[in-house]
mmCIF file of C-alpha atoms and ligand atoms in Angstrom:
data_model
loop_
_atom_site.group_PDB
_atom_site.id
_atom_site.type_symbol
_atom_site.label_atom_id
_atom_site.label_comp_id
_atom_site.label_asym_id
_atom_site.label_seq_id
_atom_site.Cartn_x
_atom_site.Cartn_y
_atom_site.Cartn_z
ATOM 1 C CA UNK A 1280 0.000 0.000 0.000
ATOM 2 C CA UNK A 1281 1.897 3.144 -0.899
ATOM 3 C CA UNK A 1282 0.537 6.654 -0.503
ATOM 4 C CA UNK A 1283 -0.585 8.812 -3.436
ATOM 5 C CA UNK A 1284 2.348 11.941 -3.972
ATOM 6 C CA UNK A 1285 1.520 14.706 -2.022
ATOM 7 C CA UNK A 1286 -0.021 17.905 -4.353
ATOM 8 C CA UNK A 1287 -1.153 21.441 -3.964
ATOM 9 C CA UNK A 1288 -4.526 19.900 -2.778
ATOM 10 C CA UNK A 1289 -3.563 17.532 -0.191
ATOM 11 C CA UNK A 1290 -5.421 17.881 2.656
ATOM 12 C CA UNK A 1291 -3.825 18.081 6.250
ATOM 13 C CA UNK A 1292 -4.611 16.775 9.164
ATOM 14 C CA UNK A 1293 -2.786 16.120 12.697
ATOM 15 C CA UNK A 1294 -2.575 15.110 16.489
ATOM 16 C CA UNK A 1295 -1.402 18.087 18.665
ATOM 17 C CA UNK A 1296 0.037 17.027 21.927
ATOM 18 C CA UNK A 1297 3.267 17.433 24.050
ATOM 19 C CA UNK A 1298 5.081 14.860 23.787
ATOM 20 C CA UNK A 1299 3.753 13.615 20.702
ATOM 21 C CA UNK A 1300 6.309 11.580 19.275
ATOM 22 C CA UNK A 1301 4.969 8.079 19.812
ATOM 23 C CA UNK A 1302 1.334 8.830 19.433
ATOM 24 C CA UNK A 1303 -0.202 6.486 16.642
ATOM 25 C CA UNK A 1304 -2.198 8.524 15.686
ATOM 26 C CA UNK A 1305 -0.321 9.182 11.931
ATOM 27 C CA UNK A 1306 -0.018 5.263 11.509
ATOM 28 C CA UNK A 1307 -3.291 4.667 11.942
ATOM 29 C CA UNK A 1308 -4.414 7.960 9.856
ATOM 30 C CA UNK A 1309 -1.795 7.788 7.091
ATOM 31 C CA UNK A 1310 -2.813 3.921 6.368
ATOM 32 C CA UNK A 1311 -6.693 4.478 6.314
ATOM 33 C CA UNK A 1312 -5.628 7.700 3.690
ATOM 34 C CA UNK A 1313 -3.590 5.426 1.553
ATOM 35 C CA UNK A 1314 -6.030 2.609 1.476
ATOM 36 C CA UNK A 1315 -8.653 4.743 0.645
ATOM 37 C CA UNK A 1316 -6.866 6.742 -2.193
ATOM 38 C CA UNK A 1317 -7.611 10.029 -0.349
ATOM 39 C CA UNK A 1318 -5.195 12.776 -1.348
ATOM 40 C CA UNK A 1319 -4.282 13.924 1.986
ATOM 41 C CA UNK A 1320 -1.937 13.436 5.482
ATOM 42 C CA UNK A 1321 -1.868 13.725 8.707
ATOM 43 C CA UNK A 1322 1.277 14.514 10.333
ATOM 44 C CA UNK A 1323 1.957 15.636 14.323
ATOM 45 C CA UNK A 1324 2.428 18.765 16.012
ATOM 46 C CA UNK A 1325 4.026 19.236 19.397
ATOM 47 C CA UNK A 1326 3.155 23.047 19.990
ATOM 48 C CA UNK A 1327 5.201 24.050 23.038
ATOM 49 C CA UNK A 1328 2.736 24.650 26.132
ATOM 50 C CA UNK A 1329 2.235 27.814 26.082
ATOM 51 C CA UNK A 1330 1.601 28.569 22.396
ATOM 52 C CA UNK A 1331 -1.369 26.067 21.773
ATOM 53 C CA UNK A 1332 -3.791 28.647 21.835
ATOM 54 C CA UNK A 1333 -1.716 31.003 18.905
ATOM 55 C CA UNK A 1334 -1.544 27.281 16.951
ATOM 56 C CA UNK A 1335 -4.974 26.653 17.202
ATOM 57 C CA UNK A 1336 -5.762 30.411 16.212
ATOM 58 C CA UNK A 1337 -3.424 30.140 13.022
ATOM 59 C CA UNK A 1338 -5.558 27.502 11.682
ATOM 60 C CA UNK A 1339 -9.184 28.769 11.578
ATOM 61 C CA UNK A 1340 -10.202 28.888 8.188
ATOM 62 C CA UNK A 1341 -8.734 25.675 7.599
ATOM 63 C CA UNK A 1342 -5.169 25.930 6.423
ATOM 64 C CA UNK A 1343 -5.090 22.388 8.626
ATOM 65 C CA UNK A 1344 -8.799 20.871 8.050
ATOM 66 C CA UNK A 1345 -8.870 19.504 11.776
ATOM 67 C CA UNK A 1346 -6.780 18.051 14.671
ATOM 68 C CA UNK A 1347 -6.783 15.454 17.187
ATOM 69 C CA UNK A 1348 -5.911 16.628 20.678
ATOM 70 C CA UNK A 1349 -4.007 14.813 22.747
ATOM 71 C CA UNK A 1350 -2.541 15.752 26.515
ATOM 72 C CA UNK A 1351 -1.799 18.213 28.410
ATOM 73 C CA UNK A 1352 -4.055 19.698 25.754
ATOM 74 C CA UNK A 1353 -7.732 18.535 25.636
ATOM 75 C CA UNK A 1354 -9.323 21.256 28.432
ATOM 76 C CA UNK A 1355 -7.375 24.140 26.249
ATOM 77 C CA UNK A 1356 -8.822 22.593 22.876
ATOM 78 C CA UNK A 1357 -12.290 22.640 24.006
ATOM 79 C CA UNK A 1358 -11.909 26.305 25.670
ATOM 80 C CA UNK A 1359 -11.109 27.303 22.300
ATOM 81 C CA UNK A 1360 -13.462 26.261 20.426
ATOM 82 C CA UNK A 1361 -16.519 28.255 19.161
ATOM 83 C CA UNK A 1362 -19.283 25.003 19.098
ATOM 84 C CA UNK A 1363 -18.591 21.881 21.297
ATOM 85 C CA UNK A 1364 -20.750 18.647 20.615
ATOM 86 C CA UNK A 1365 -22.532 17.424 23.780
ATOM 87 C CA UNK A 1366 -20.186 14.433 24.919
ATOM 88 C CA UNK A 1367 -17.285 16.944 24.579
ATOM 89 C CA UNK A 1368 -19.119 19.690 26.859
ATOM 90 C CA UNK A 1369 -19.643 16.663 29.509
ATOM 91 C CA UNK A 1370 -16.127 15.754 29.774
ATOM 92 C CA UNK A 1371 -14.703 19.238 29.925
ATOM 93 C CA UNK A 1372 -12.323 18.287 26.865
ATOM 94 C CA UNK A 1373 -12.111 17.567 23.775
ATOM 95 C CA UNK A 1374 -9.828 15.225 21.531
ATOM 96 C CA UNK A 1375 -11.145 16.540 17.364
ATOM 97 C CA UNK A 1376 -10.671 19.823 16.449
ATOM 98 C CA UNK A 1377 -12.434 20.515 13.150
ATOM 99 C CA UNK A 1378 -11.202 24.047 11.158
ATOM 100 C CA UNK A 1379 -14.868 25.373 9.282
ATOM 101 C CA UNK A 1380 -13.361 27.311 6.533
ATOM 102 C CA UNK A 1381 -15.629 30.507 7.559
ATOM 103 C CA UNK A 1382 -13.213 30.720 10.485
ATOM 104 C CA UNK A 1383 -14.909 28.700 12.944
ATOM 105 C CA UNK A 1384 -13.530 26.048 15.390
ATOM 106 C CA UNK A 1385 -15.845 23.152 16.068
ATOM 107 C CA UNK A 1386 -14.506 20.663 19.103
ATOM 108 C CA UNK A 1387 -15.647 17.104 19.713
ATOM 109 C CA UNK A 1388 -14.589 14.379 22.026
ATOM 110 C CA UNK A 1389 -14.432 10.723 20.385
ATOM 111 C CA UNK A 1390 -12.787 8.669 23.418
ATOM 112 C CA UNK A 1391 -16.008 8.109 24.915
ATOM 113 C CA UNK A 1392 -17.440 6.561 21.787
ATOM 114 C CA UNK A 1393 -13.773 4.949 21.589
ATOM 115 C CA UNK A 1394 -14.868 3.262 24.755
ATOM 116 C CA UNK A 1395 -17.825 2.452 24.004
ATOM 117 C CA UNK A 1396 -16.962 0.785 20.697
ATOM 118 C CA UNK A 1397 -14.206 -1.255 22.529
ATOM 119 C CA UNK A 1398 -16.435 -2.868 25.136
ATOM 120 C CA UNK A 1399 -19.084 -3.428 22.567
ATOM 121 C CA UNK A 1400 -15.980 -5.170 19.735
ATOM 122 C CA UNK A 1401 -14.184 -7.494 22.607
ATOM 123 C CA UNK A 1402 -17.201 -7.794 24.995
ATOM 124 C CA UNK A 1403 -20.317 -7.989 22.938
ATOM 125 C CA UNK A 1404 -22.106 -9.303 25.525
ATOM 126 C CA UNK A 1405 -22.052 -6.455 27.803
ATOM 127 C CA UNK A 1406 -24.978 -3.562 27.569
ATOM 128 C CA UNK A 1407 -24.268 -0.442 29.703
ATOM 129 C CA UNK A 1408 -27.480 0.221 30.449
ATOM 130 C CA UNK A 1409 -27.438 -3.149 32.613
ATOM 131 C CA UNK A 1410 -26.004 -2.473 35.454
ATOM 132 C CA UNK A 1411 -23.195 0.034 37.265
ATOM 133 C CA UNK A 1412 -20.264 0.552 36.149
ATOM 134 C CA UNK A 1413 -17.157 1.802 38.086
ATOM 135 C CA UNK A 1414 -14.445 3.964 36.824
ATOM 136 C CA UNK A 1415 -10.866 3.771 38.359
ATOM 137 C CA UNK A 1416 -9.469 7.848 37.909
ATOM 138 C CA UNK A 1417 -10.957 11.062 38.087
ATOM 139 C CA UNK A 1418 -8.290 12.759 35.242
ATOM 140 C CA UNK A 1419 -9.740 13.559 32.029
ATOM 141 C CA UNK A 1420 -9.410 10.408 30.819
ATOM 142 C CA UNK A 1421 -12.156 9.071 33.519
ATOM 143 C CA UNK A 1422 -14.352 12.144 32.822
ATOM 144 C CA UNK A 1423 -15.367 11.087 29.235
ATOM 145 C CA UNK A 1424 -15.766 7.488 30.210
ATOM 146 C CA UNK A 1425 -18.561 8.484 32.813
ATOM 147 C CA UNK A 1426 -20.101 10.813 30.519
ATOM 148 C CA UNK A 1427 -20.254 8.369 27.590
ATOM 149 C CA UNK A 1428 -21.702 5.370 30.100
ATOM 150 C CA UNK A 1429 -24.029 7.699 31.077
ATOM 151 C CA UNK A 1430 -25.089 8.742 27.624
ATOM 152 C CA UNK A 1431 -24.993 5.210 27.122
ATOM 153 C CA UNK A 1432 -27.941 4.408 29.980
ATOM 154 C CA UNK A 1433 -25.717 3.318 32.746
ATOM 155 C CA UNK A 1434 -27.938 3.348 35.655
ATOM 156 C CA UNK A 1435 -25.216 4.311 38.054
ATOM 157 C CA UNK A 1436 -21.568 5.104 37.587
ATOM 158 C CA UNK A 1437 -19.426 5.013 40.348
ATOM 159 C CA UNK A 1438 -16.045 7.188 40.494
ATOM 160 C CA UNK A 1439 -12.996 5.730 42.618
ATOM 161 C CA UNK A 1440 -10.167 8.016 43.246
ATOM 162 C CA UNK A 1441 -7.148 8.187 45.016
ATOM 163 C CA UNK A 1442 -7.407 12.043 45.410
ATOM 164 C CA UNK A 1443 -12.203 11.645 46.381
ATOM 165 C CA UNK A 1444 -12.427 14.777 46.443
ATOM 166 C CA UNK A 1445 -11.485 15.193 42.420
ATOM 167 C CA UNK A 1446 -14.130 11.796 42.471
ATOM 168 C CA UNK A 1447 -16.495 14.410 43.821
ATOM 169 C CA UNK A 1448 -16.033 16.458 41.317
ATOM 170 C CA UNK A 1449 -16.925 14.541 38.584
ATOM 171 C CA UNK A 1450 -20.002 13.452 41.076
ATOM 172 C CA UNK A 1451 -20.301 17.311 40.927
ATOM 173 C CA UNK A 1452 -20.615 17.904 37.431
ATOM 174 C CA UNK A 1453 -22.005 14.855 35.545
ATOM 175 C CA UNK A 1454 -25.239 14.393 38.030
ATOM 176 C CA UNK A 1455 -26.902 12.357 40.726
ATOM 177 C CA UNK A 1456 -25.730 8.841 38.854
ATOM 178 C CA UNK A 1457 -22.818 9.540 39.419
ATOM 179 C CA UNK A 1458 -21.249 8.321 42.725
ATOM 180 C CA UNK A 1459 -17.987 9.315 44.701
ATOM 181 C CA UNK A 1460 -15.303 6.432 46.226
ATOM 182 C CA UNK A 1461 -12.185 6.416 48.029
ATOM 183 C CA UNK A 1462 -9.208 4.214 46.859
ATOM 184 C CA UNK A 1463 -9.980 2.302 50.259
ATOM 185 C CA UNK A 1464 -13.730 2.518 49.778
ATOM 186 C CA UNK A 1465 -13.118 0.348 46.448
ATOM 187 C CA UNK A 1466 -14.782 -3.006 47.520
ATOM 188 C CA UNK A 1467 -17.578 -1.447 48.108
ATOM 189 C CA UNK A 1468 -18.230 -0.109 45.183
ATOM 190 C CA UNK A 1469 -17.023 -2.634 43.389
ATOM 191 C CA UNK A 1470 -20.020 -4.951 44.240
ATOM 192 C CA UNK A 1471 -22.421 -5.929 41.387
ATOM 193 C CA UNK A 1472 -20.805 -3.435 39.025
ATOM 194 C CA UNK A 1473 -21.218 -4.597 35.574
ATOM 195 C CA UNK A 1474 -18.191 -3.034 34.704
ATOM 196 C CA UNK A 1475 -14.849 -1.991 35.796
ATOM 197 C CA UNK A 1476 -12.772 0.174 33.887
ATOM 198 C CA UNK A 1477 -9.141 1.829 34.621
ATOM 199 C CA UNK A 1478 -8.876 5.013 33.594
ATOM 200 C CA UNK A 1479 -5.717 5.732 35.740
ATOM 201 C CA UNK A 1480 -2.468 5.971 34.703
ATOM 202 C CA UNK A 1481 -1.337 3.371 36.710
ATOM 203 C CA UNK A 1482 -0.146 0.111 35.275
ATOM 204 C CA UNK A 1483 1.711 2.251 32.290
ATOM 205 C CA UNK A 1484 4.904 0.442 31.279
ATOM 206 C CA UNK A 1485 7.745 1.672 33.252
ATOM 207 C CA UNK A 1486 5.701 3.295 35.743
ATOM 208 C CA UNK A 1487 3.994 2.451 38.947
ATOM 209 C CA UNK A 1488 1.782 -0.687 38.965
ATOM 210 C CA UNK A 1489 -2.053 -1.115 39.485
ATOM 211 C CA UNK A 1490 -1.983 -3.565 42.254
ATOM 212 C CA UNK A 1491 -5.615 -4.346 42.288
ATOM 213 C CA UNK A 1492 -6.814 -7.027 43.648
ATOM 214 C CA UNK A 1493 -10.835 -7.957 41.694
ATOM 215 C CA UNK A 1494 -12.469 -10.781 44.413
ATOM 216 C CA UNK A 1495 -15.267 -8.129 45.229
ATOM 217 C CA UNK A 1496 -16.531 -7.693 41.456
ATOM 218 C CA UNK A 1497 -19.052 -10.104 40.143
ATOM 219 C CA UNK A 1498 -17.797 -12.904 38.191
ATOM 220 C CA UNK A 1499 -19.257 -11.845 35.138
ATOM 221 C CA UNK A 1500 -18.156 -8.220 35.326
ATOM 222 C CA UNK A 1501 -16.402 -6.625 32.120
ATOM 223 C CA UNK A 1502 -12.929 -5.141 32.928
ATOM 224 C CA UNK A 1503 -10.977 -2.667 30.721
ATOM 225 C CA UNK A 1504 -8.185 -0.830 30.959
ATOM 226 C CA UNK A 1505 -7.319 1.998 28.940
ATOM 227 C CA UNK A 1506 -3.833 1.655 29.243
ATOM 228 C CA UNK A 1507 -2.752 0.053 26.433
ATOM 229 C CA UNK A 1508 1.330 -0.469 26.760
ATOM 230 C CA UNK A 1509 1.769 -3.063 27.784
ATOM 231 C CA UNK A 1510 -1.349 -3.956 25.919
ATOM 232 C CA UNK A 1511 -2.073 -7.019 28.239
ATOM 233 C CA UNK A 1512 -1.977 -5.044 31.477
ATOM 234 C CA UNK A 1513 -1.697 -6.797 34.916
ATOM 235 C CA UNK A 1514 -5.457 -6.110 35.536
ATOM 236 C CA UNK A 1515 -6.369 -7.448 32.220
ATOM 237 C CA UNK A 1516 -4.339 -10.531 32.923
ATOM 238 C CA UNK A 1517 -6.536 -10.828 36.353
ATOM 239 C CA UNK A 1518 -9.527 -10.630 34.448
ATOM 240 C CA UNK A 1519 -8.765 -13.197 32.197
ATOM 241 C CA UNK A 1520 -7.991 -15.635 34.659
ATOM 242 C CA UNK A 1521 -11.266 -15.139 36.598
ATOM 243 C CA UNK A 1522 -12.978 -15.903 33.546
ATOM 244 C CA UNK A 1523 -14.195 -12.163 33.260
ATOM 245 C CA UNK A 1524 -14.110 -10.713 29.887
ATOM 246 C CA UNK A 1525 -11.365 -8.233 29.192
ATOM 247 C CA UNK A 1526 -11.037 -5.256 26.580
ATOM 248 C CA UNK A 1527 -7.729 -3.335 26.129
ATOM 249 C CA UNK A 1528 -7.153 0.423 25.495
ATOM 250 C CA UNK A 1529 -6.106 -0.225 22.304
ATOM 251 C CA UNK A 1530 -8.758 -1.098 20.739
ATOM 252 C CA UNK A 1531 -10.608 2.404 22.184
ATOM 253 C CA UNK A 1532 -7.072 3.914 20.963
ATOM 254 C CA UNK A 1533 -8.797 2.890 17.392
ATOM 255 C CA UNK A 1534 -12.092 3.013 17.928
ATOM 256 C CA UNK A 1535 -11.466 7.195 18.677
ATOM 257 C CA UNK A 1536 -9.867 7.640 15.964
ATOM 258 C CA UNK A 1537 -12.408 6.620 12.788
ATOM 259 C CA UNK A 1538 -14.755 9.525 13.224
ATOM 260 C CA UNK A 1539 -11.738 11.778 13.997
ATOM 261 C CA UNK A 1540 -10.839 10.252 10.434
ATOM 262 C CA UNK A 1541 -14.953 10.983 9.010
ATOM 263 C CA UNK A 1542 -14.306 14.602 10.369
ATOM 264 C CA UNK A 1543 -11.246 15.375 8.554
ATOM 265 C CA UNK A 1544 -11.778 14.047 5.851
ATOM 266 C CA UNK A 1545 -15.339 12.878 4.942
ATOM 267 C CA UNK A 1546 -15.413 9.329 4.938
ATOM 268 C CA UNK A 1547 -14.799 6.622 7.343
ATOM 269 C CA UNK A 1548 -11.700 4.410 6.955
ATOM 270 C CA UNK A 1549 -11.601 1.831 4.428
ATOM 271 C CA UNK A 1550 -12.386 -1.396 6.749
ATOM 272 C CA UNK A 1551 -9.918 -3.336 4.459
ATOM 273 C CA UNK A 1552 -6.616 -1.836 6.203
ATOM 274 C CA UNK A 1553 -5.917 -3.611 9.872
ATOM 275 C CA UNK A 1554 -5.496 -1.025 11.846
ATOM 276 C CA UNK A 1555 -4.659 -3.046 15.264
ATOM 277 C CA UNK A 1556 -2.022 -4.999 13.180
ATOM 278 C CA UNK A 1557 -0.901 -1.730 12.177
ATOM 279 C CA UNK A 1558 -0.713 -0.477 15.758
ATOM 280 C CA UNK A 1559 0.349 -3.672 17.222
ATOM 281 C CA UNK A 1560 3.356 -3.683 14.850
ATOM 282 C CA UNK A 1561 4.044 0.085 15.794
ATOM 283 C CA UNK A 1562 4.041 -1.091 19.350
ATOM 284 C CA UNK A 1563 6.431 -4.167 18.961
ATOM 285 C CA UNK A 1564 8.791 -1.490 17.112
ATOM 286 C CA UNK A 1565 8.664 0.883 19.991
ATOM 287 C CA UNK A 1566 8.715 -1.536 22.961
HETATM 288 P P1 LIG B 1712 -4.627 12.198 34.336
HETATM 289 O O1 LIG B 1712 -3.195 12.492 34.648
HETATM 290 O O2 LIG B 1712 -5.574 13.324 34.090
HETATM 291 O O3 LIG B 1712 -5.254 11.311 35.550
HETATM 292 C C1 LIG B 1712 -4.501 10.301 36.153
HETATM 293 C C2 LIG B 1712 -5.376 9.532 37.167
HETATM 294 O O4 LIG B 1712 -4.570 8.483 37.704
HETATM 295 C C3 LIG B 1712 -5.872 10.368 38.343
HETATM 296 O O5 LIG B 1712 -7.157 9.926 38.710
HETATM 297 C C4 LIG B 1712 -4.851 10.025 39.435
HETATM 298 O O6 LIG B 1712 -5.364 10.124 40.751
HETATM 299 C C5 LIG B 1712 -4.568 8.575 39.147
HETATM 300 N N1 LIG B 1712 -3.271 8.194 39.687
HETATM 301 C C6 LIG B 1712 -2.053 8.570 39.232
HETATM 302 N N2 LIG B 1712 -1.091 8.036 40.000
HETATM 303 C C7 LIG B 1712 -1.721 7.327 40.979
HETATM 304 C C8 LIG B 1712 -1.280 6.538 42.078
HETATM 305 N N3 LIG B 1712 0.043 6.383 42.341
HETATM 306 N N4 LIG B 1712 -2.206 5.921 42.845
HETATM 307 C C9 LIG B 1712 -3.521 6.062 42.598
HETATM 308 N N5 LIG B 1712 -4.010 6.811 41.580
HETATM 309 C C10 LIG B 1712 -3.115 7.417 40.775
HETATM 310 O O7 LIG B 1712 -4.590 11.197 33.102
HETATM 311 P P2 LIG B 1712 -5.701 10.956 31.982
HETATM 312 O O8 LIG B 1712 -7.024 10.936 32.630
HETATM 313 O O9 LIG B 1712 -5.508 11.872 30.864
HETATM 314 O O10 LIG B 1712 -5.290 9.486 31.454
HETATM 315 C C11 LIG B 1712 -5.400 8.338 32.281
HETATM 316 C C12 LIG B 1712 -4.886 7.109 31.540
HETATM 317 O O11 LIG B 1712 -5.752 6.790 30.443
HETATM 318 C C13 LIG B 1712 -3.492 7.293 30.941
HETATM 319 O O12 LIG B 1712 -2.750 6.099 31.136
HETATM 320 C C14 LIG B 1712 -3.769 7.517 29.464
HETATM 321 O O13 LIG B 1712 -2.688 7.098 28.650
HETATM 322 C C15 LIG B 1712 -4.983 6.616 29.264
HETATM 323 N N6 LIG B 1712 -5.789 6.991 28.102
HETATM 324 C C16 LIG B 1712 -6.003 6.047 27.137
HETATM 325 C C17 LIG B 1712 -6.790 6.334 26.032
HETATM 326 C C18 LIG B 1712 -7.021 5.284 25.010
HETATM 327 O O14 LIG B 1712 -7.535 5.591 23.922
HETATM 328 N N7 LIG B 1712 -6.715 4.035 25.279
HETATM 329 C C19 LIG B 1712 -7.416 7.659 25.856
HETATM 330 C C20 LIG B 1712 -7.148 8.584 26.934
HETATM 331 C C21 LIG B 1712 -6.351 8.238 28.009
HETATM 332 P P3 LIG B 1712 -5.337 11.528 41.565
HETATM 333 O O15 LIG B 1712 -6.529 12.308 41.087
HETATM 334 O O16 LIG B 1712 -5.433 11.130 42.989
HETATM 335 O O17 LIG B 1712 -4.028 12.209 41.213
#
């Protein structure tokens, strides 16, 4: 699969984020543009800190058709835009910034769909809607997961937190579903969760683990973990010897990133390219 040349009417696209080296993000993108004979690219930007907001202003009208957002810059992203879809509103962030070419910004956030799409791909069998579901983190990360469960019927969602009173917060914001835990309060809300989901960043490779030990979820219980190196994460390997079903963060790494692909650039991905062999490969190279 080679990509077509690059001309005065390729359209760009990118991920803006600090550090943005590793994201794959342009894998993923450049492959679905190739496959699908789309003259355009998507490349990465790494803005310094405190000139996002001059970036993001240089593009409106679309000199870059849109960008993916990626930390420590998802809150500034969605401050700066001029229309914000629902889901992105709820979690106070946003991960798609589109470019209008009559100079507006228009700011989405695909990570709860991302998660969504995840559970329903490796764990068809689960339905939000069926029971609670508990959410390990109150960072941004966690924020979008409760709001998509909760646009997504869960009945409850409960928030467990190192730091409660950031729990609280989200409690706070998102509505009386949502409930507020303590790290040591975990059991407890653990029990009949349908659901558990890390949204920490603990377990990362190289960083500290997620010691967590599952007895008090039901046996049936989903559990995913967004953090996807390594992809199968201590918790996930926990899971899968309880018999639970278990759903990495890669797949939600993907599953974000094909309508950030319909924004930019008006058509989903070709389903022939394999993007998780694509990212899996990218991962074995960087590991
Ligand atoms: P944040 O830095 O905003 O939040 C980190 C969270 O981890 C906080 O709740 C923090 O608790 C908790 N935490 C950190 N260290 C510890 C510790 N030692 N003990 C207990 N809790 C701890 O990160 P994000 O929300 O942006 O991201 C969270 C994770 O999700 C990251 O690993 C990120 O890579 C991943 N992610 C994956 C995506 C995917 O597509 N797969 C998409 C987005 C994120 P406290 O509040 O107490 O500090």
């Amino acid at each position: 699969m080679s990509r077509p040349a690059i001309t005065g009417a390729t359209v760009v696209a990118g991920v803006a984020g600090a550090p943005v080296r590793h994201s794959l993000s342009p894998i993923l993108h450049n492959a679905w543009l190739a496959g699908a004979g789309i003259d355009g690219v998507y490349v990465a930007f790494a803005p310094p800190a405190d000139r996002f907001a001059a970036f993001v202003e240089g593009l409106r009208g679309g000199a870059v058709r849109g960008l993916n957002v990626t930390l420590p810059f998802k809150e500034e992203a969605l401050a700066l835009a001029d229309e914000a879809s629902d889901l992105a509103r709820a979690a106070g962030a946003a991960n798609v910034l589109v470019f209008e070419t009559d100079g507006r910004i228009r700011a989405d956030n695909t990570d709860g769909f991302g998660l969504l799409q995840a559970l329903a791909v490796q764990a068809p069998g689960f339905s939000p809607a069926a029971a609670p579901a508990v959410v390990l983190g109150a960072g941004g990360a966690a924020r979008g997961a409760v709001a998509a469960l909760l646009a997504a019927g869960a009945p409850e969602v409960r928030v467990v937190n190192r730091t409660r009173a950031r729990a609280e917060a989200i409690a706070a914001a998102l509505g009386l579903k949502v409930r507020a835990f303590g790290w040591e309060e975990r059991d407890a809300a653990f029990g009949g969760a349908g659901a558990l989901i890390n949204a920490t960043s603990l377990g990362l490779a190289g960083g500290q683990p997620l010691d967590l030990a599952i007895d008090a979820l039901p046996p049936a219980a989903v559990v995913m973990d967004m953090v996807y190196k390594p992809l199968r994460t201590d918790l996930l390997g926990r899971a899968a010897a309880s018999g639970r079903p278990a759903v990495d963060g890669l797949e939600m790494l993907i599953r974000q990133a094909m309508p950030s692909f319909e924004a930019f650039f008006g058509r989903p991905p070709p389903a022939e390219v394999d993007a998780r062999a694509l990212a899996l490969a990218a991962l074995r190279g960087a590991a």
